[in-house]
């Protein structure tokens, strides 16, 4: 994948280290190429195309039959019920295969995937990464995950329960807006660093750093 250089990784890691100097919270950053393969979306589109082709044949069979007769030499004949059924099934199978092959192309599949589906899959993947990498892994359960999914153009901020109970979800909106503002300009590392900075400011207000606080989670950016 390689969205970021080593210098970019260092920039984000340093931002995490600075943000955690004033809070007992632990910030984890994850950059993903995609949050899902959306293979099921390709199958849905292929099935829809197949059903459409069979429906069109059922409503307007003559153009299809004339085309077939032309392909086999121009001799028309009386189609039996079995032949018509076979033609319907054949058209459906051809449409399904062509639709599946077309939707298997990444740019087209992502373009055909509805926005709400991308949002839901990105959120689910962020939660999964949070459960693995941050949830309940700190002494005070003060972990926060910044998750960025490049193909979906989606980002998520997920916090441990003690943080979520104090900090309203809309507070993270400012951090999200600042982060995405940079990312939209193509400055991905800078965007993540800004997001980390804003999250650190919020955490420092509610979870200030104690004298005996230890760094419990790695500061490095995780690319998956």
PDB file of C-alpha atoms in Angstrom:
ATOM      1  CA  UNK A   1       0.000   0.000   0.000  1.00  0.00           C
ATOM      2  CA  UNK A   2       2.547   2.586   1.179  1.00  0.00           C
ATOM      3  CA  UNK A   3       0.466   5.751   1.532  1.00  0.00           C
ATOM      4  CA  UNK A   4       3.004   7.337   3.867  1.00  0.00           C
ATOM      5  CA  UNK A   5       6.777   7.619   3.927  1.00  0.00           C
ATOM      6  CA  UNK A   6       8.945   6.926   6.934  1.00  0.00           C
ATOM      7  CA  UNK A   7       9.102  10.661   7.615  1.00  0.00           C
ATOM      8  CA  UNK A   8       5.300  10.763   7.603  1.00  0.00           C
ATOM      9  CA  UNK A   9       5.192   7.924  10.106  1.00  0.00           C
ATOM     10  CA  UNK A  10       7.645   9.802  12.302  1.00  0.00           C
ATOM     11  CA  UNK A  11       5.500  12.939  12.076  1.00  0.00           C
ATOM     12  CA  UNK A  12       2.403  11.099  13.313  1.00  0.00           C
ATOM     13  CA  UNK A  13       4.273   9.180  16.002  1.00  0.00           C
ATOM     14  CA  UNK A  14       5.802  12.403  17.336  1.00  0.00           C
ATOM     15  CA  UNK A  15       2.355  14.010  17.380  1.00  0.00           C
ATOM     16  CA  UNK A  16       1.045  11.129  19.490  1.00  0.00           C
ATOM     17  CA  UNK A  17       3.982  11.425  21.884  1.00  0.00           C
ATOM     18  CA  UNK A  18       3.425  15.171  22.299  1.00  0.00           C
ATOM     19  CA  UNK A  19      -0.318  14.804  22.799  1.00  0.00           C
ATOM     20  CA  UNK A  20       0.159  12.168  25.501  1.00  0.00           C
ATOM     21  CA  UNK A  21       2.548  14.388  27.486  1.00  0.00           C
ATOM     22  CA  UNK A  22      -0.431  16.228  29.018  1.00  0.00           C
ATOM     23  CA  UNK A  23      -2.908  13.377  29.459  1.00  0.00           C
ATOM     24  CA  UNK A  24      -3.194   9.899  30.877  1.00  0.00           C
ATOM     25  CA  UNK A  25      -5.100   8.958  27.745  1.00  0.00           C
ATOM     26  CA  UNK A  26      -3.513   6.741  25.126  1.00  0.00           C
ATOM     27  CA  UNK A  27      -3.961   7.532  21.437  1.00  0.00           C
ATOM     28  CA  UNK A  28      -3.722   4.875  18.734  1.00  0.00           C
ATOM     29  CA  UNK A  29      -3.638   5.762  15.029  1.00  0.00           C
ATOM     30  CA  UNK A  30      -4.540   3.330  12.250  1.00  0.00           C
ATOM     31  CA  UNK A  31      -4.370   3.996   8.502  1.00  0.00           C
ATOM     32  CA  UNK A  32      -6.138   1.418   6.337  1.00  0.00           C
ATOM     33  CA  UNK A  33      -6.217   1.028   2.578  1.00  0.00           C
ATOM     34  CA  UNK A  34      -9.840  -0.164   2.789  1.00  0.00           C
ATOM     35  CA  UNK A  35     -12.286  -1.340   5.436  1.00  0.00           C
ATOM     36  CA  UNK A  36     -13.918  -4.123   3.433  1.00  0.00           C
ATOM     37  CA  UNK A  37     -13.635  -5.947   0.117  1.00  0.00           C
ATOM     38  CA  UNK A  38     -17.343  -5.380  -0.658  1.00  0.00           C
ATOM     39  CA  UNK A  39     -17.460  -8.737  -2.432  1.00  0.00           C
ATOM     40  CA  UNK A  40     -21.108  -9.030  -1.445  1.00  0.00           C
ATOM     41  CA  UNK A  41     -21.820  -5.724  -3.209  1.00  0.00           C
ATOM     42  CA  UNK A  42     -20.370  -7.138  -6.433  1.00  0.00           C
ATOM     43  CA  UNK A  43     -22.636 -10.180  -6.087  1.00  0.00           C
ATOM     44  CA  UNK A  44     -25.691  -7.997  -5.469  1.00  0.00           C
ATOM     45  CA  UNK A  45     -25.033  -5.935  -8.578  1.00  0.00           C
ATOM     46  CA  UNK A  46     -24.396  -9.075 -10.643  1.00  0.00           C
ATOM     47  CA  UNK A  47     -27.641 -10.619  -9.402  1.00  0.00           C
ATOM     48  CA  UNK A  48     -29.513  -7.395 -10.122  1.00  0.00           C
ATOM     49  CA  UNK A  49     -28.151  -7.268 -13.660  1.00  0.00           C
ATOM     50  CA  UNK A  50     -29.068 -10.912 -14.177  1.00  0.00           C
ATOM     51  CA  UNK A  51     -32.639 -10.351 -12.966  1.00  0.00           C
ATOM     52  CA  UNK A  52     -32.936  -7.254 -15.161  1.00  0.00           C
ATOM     53  CA  UNK A  53     -31.805  -9.154 -18.258  1.00  0.00           C
ATOM     54  CA  UNK A  54     -34.292 -11.966 -17.626  1.00  0.00           C
ATOM     55  CA  UNK A  55     -37.088  -9.486 -16.944  1.00  0.00           C
ATOM     56  CA  UNK A  56     -36.395  -7.594 -20.169  1.00  0.00           C
ATOM     57  CA  UNK A  57     -36.469 -10.844 -22.107  1.00  0.00           C
ATOM     58  CA  UNK A  58     -39.766 -11.805 -20.487  1.00  0.00           C
ATOM     59  CA  UNK A  59     -41.316  -8.443 -21.381  1.00  0.00           C
ATOM     60  CA  UNK A  60     -39.769  -8.009 -24.848  1.00  0.00           C
ATOM     61  CA  UNK A  61     -38.615 -11.398 -26.105  1.00  0.00           C
ATOM     62  CA  UNK A  62     -38.776 -10.749 -29.836  1.00  0.00           C
ATOM     63  CA  UNK A  63     -35.658  -8.561 -30.196  1.00  0.00           C
ATOM     64  CA  UNK A  64     -33.613 -11.200 -28.370  1.00  0.00           C
ATOM     65  CA  UNK A  65     -35.065 -14.004 -30.455  1.00  0.00           C
ATOM     66  CA  UNK A  66     -34.463 -12.096 -33.699  1.00  0.00           C
ATOM     67  CA  UNK A  67     -30.858 -11.479 -32.655  1.00  0.00           C
ATOM     68  CA  UNK A  68     -30.363 -15.159 -31.881  1.00  0.00           C
ATOM     69  CA  UNK A  69     -31.929 -16.227 -35.165  1.00  0.00           C
ATOM     70  CA  UNK A  70     -29.613 -13.818 -36.964  1.00  0.00           C
ATOM     71  CA  UNK A  71     -26.577 -15.245 -35.217  1.00  0.00           C
ATOM     72  CA  UNK A  72     -27.392 -18.794 -36.268  1.00  0.00           C
ATOM     73  CA  UNK A  73     -27.919 -17.976 -39.896  1.00  0.00           C
ATOM     74  CA  UNK A  74     -31.115 -15.982 -40.167  1.00  0.00           C
ATOM     75  CA  UNK A  75     -33.497 -18.940 -40.113  1.00  0.00           C
ATOM     76  CA  UNK A  76     -36.403 -18.279 -37.773  1.00  0.00           C
ATOM     77  CA  UNK A  77     -38.404 -21.056 -36.195  1.00  0.00           C
ATOM     78  CA  UNK A  78     -41.114 -21.616 -33.625  1.00  0.00           C
ATOM     79  CA  UNK A  79     -39.664 -21.461 -30.146  1.00  0.00           C
ATOM     80  CA  UNK A  80     -40.845 -24.084 -27.714  1.00  0.00           C
ATOM     81  CA  UNK A  81     -41.509 -23.393 -24.047  1.00  0.00           C
ATOM     82  CA  UNK A  82     -38.367 -25.296 -23.093  1.00  0.00           C
ATOM     83  CA  UNK A  83     -36.233 -23.285 -25.528  1.00  0.00           C
ATOM     84  CA  UNK A  84     -37.633 -20.016 -24.198  1.00  0.00           C
ATOM     85  CA  UNK A  85     -36.898 -21.099 -20.624  1.00  0.00           C
ATOM     86  CA  UNK A  86     -33.364 -22.076 -21.610  1.00  0.00           C
ATOM     87  CA  UNK A  87     -32.880 -18.716 -23.333  1.00  0.00           C
ATOM     88  CA  UNK A  88     -34.085 -16.898 -20.211  1.00  0.00           C
ATOM     89  CA  UNK A  89     -31.739 -18.831 -17.952  1.00  0.00           C
ATOM     90  CA  UNK A  90     -28.843 -18.400 -20.390  1.00  0.00           C
ATOM     91  CA  UNK A  91     -29.309 -14.642 -20.582  1.00  0.00           C
ATOM     92  CA  UNK A  92     -29.466 -14.472 -16.797  1.00  0.00           C
ATOM     93  CA  UNK A  93     -26.252 -16.446 -16.401  1.00  0.00           C
ATOM     94  CA  UNK A  94     -24.405 -14.372 -19.003  1.00  0.00           C
ATOM     95  CA  UNK A  95     -25.562 -11.133 -17.384  1.00  0.00           C
ATOM     96  CA  UNK A  96     -24.556 -12.400 -13.957  1.00  0.00           C
ATOM     97  CA  UNK A  97     -21.036 -13.359 -15.040  1.00  0.00           C
ATOM     98  CA  UNK A  98     -20.490 -10.095 -16.935  1.00  0.00           C
ATOM     99  CA  UNK A  99     -21.828  -8.075 -14.014  1.00  0.00           C
ATOM    100  CA  UNK A 100     -19.665  -9.916 -11.497  1.00  0.00           C
ATOM    101  CA  UNK A 101     -16.536  -9.491 -13.644  1.00  0.00           C
ATOM    102  CA  UNK A 102     -17.219  -5.771 -14.075  1.00  0.00           C
ATOM    103  CA  UNK A 103     -17.918  -5.231 -10.365  1.00  0.00           C
ATOM    104  CA  UNK A 104     -14.758  -7.153  -9.474  1.00  0.00           C
ATOM    105  CA  UNK A 105     -12.774  -4.171 -10.781  1.00  0.00           C
ATOM    106  CA  UNK A 106     -11.935  -2.164  -7.655  1.00  0.00           C
ATOM    107  CA  UNK A 107     -12.684   1.370  -8.922  1.00  0.00           C
ATOM    108  CA  UNK A 108     -16.087   0.348 -10.269  1.00  0.00           C
ATOM    109  CA  UNK A 109     -17.004  -1.730  -7.206  1.00  0.00           C
ATOM    110  CA  UNK A 110     -16.198   1.129  -4.856  1.00  0.00           C
ATOM    111  CA  UNK A 111     -18.142   3.539  -7.068  1.00  0.00           C
ATOM    112  CA  UNK A 112     -21.156   1.203  -7.026  1.00  0.00           C
ATOM    113  CA  UNK A 113     -21.060   0.728  -3.257  1.00  0.00           C
ATOM    114  CA  UNK A 114     -23.614   3.033  -1.557  1.00  0.00           C
ATOM    115  CA  UNK A 115     -22.236   5.636   0.836  1.00  0.00           C
ATOM    116  CA  UNK A 116     -24.150   4.345   3.874  1.00  0.00           C
ATOM    117  CA  UNK A 117     -22.671   0.885   3.306  1.00  0.00           C
ATOM    118  CA  UNK A 118     -19.145   2.326   3.218  1.00  0.00           C
ATOM    119  CA  UNK A 119     -19.839   4.305   6.391  1.00  0.00           C
ATOM    120  CA  UNK A 120     -21.203   1.263   8.222  1.00  0.00           C
ATOM    121  CA  UNK A 121     -18.330  -1.012   7.149  1.00  0.00           C
ATOM    122  CA  UNK A 122     -15.743   1.632   8.074  1.00  0.00           C
ATOM    123  CA  UNK A 123     -17.310   2.070  11.501  1.00  0.00           C
ATOM    124  CA  UNK A 124     -17.404  -1.682  12.053  1.00  0.00           C
ATOM    125  CA  UNK A 125     -13.748  -2.040  11.062  1.00  0.00           C
ATOM    126  CA  UNK A 126     -12.742   0.845  13.324  1.00  0.00           C
ATOM    127  CA  UNK A 127     -14.518  -0.824  16.240  1.00  0.00           C
ATOM    128  CA  UNK A 128     -12.724  -4.086  15.454  1.00  0.00           C
ATOM    129  CA  UNK A 129      -9.312  -2.391  15.436  1.00  0.00           C
ATOM    130  CA  UNK A 130     -10.203  -0.568  18.631  1.00  0.00           C
ATOM    131  CA  UNK A 131     -11.162  -3.783  20.417  1.00  0.00           C
ATOM    132  CA  UNK A 132      -7.898  -5.399  19.355  1.00  0.00           C
ATOM    133  CA  UNK A 133      -5.524  -2.499  19.827  1.00  0.00           C
ATOM    134  CA  UNK A 134      -6.874  -0.134  22.459  1.00  0.00           C
ATOM    135  CA  UNK A 135     -10.019  -1.179  24.322  1.00  0.00           C
ATOM    136  CA  UNK A 136      -9.329  -1.968  28.008  1.00  0.00           C
ATOM    137  CA  UNK A 137      -5.589  -2.126  27.347  1.00  0.00           C
ATOM    138  CA  UNK A 138      -4.803   0.880  29.530  1.00  0.00           C
ATOM    139  CA  UNK A 139      -4.884   1.141  33.320  1.00  0.00           C
ATOM    140  CA  UNK A 140      -7.753   3.654  33.394  1.00  0.00           C
ATOM    141  CA  UNK A 141      -9.363   2.471  30.173  1.00  0.00           C
ATOM    142  CA  UNK A 142      -8.490   5.752  28.496  1.00  0.00           C
ATOM    143  CA  UNK A 143      -7.703   4.616  24.983  1.00  0.00           C
ATOM    144  CA  UNK A 144      -8.755   6.522  21.850  1.00  0.00           C
ATOM    145  CA  UNK A 145      -8.435   5.266  18.282  1.00  0.00           C
ATOM    146  CA  UNK A 146      -8.112   7.490  15.219  1.00  0.00           C
ATOM    147  CA  UNK A 147      -8.973   5.372  12.205  1.00  0.00           C
ATOM    148  CA  UNK A 148      -8.625   6.510   8.583  1.00  0.00           C
ATOM    149  CA  UNK A 149      -9.822   4.381   5.651  1.00  0.00           C
ATOM    150  CA  UNK A 150      -8.430   5.692   2.372  1.00  0.00           C
ATOM    151  CA  UNK A 151     -10.566   3.935  -0.269  1.00  0.00           C
ATOM    152  CA  UNK A 152     -13.813   4.814   1.485  1.00  0.00           C
ATOM    153  CA  UNK A 153     -12.732   8.387   2.297  1.00  0.00           C
ATOM    154  CA  UNK A 154     -14.001   7.804   5.826  1.00  0.00           C
ATOM    155  CA  UNK A 155     -12.548   8.418   9.284  1.00  0.00           C
ATOM    156  CA  UNK A 156     -13.621   7.347  12.770  1.00  0.00           C
ATOM    157  CA  UNK A 157     -12.700   8.308  16.329  1.00  0.00           C
ATOM    158  CA  UNK A 158     -13.476   5.572  18.863  1.00  0.00           C
ATOM    159  CA  UNK A 159     -12.983   6.026  22.611  1.00  0.00           C
ATOM    160  CA  UNK A 160     -13.019   3.743  25.639  1.00  0.00           C
ATOM    161  CA  UNK A 161     -16.188   3.736  27.740  1.00  0.00           C
ATOM    162  CA  UNK A 162     -14.928   6.070  30.524  1.00  0.00           C
ATOM    163  CA  UNK A 163     -14.033   8.669  27.890  1.00  0.00           C
ATOM    164  CA  UNK A 164     -17.240   8.244  25.911  1.00  0.00           C
ATOM    165  CA  UNK A 165     -19.240   8.715  29.110  1.00  0.00           C
ATOM    166  CA  UNK A 166     -17.695  12.153  29.686  1.00  0.00           C
ATOM    167  CA  UNK A 167     -16.912  13.475  26.219  1.00  0.00           C
ATOM    168  CA  UNK A 168     -19.941  13.901  23.901  1.00  0.00           C
ATOM    169  CA  UNK A 169     -19.555  12.525  20.389  1.00  0.00           C
ATOM    170  CA  UNK A 170     -19.929  16.002  18.872  1.00  0.00           C
ATOM    171  CA  UNK A 171     -16.765  17.155  20.648  1.00  0.00           C
ATOM    172  CA  UNK A 172     -14.776  14.805  18.444  1.00  0.00           C
ATOM    173  CA  UNK A 173     -16.363  16.513  15.443  1.00  0.00           C
ATOM    174  CA  UNK A 174     -13.918  19.407  15.701  1.00  0.00           C
ATOM    175  CA  UNK A 175     -10.960  17.049  15.668  1.00  0.00           C
ATOM    176  CA  UNK A 176     -12.492  15.200  12.738  1.00  0.00           C
ATOM    177  CA  UNK A 177     -13.063  18.424  10.789  1.00  0.00           C
ATOM    178  CA  UNK A 178      -9.497  19.629  11.329  1.00  0.00           C
ATOM    179  CA  UNK A 179      -8.099  16.240  10.364  1.00  0.00           C
ATOM    180  CA  UNK A 180     -10.170  15.855   7.201  1.00  0.00           C
ATOM    181  CA  UNK A 181      -9.426  19.431   6.174  1.00  0.00           C
ATOM    182  CA  UNK A 182      -5.757  18.516   5.826  1.00  0.00           C
ATOM    183  CA  UNK A 183      -6.417  15.128   4.291  1.00  0.00           C
ATOM    184  CA  UNK A 184      -8.633  16.619   1.567  1.00  0.00           C
ATOM    185  CA  UNK A 185      -5.611  18.662   0.524  1.00  0.00           C
ATOM    186  CA  UNK A 186      -3.575  15.484   0.163  1.00  0.00           C
ATOM    187  CA  UNK A 187      -1.695  15.956   3.453  1.00  0.00           C
ATOM    188  CA  UNK A 188      -2.556  12.648   5.076  1.00  0.00           C
ATOM    189  CA  UNK A 189       0.182  12.555   7.705  1.00  0.00           C
ATOM    190  CA  UNK A 190      -0.393  16.192   8.615  1.00  0.00           C
ATOM    191  CA  UNK A 191      -4.121  15.488   8.917  1.00  0.00           C
ATOM    192  CA  UNK A 192      -3.553  12.599  11.292  1.00  0.00           C
ATOM    193  CA  UNK A 193      -1.136  14.714  13.326  1.00  0.00           C
ATOM    194  CA  UNK A 194      -3.716  17.513  13.614  1.00  0.00           C
ATOM    195  CA  UNK A 195      -6.387  15.018  14.638  1.00  0.00           C
ATOM    196  CA  UNK A 196      -4.083  13.588  17.289  1.00  0.00           C
ATOM    197  CA  UNK A 197      -3.340  17.098  18.569  1.00  0.00           C
ATOM    198  CA  UNK A 198      -7.032  17.921  18.926  1.00  0.00           C
ATOM    199  CA  UNK A 199      -7.824  14.608  20.602  1.00  0.00           C
ATOM    200  CA  UNK A 200      -4.946  15.181  23.005  1.00  0.00           C
ATOM    201  CA  UNK A 201      -6.344  18.586  23.974  1.00  0.00           C
ATOM    202  CA  UNK A 202      -9.737  17.052  24.757  1.00  0.00           C
ATOM    203  CA  UNK A 203      -8.201  14.235  26.775  1.00  0.00           C
ATOM    204  CA  UNK A 204      -5.971  16.595  28.753  1.00  0.00           C
ATOM    205  CA  UNK A 205      -9.058  18.475  29.972  1.00  0.00           C
ATOM    206  CA  UNK A 206     -10.766  15.388  31.356  1.00  0.00           C
ATOM    207  CA  UNK A 207      -7.863  12.987  31.949  1.00  0.00           C
ATOM    208  CA  UNK A 208      -4.781  15.032  32.883  1.00  0.00           C
ATOM    209  CA  UNK A 209      -1.480  13.237  33.069  1.00  0.00           C
ATOM    210  CA  UNK A 210      -0.497  11.912  36.501  1.00  0.00           C
ATOM    211  CA  UNK A 211       3.054  12.050  37.835  1.00  0.00           C
ATOM    212  CA  UNK A 212       3.393   8.274  37.708  1.00  0.00           C
ATOM    213  CA  UNK A 213       1.723   7.887  34.302  1.00  0.00           C
ATOM    214  CA  UNK A 214       3.338   5.400  31.933  1.00  0.00           C
ATOM    215  CA  UNK A 215       3.075   5.078  28.170  1.00  0.00           C
ATOM    216  CA  UNK A 216       1.020   1.896  27.868  1.00  0.00           C
ATOM    217  CA  UNK A 217       0.433   1.732  24.103  1.00  0.00           C
ATOM    218  CA  UNK A 218       2.855   2.275  21.198  1.00  0.00           C
ATOM    219  CA  UNK A 219       2.913   5.760  19.669  1.00  0.00           C
ATOM    220  CA  UNK A 220       3.609   4.516  16.168  1.00  0.00           C
ATOM    221  CA  UNK A 221       1.129   4.765  13.305  1.00  0.00           C
ATOM    222  CA  UNK A 222      -0.264   1.394  12.192  1.00  0.00           C
ATOM    223  CA  UNK A 223      -0.808   0.872   8.467  1.00  0.00           C
ATOM    224  CA  UNK A 224      -3.028  -2.052   7.482  1.00  0.00           C
TER     225      UNK A 224
END
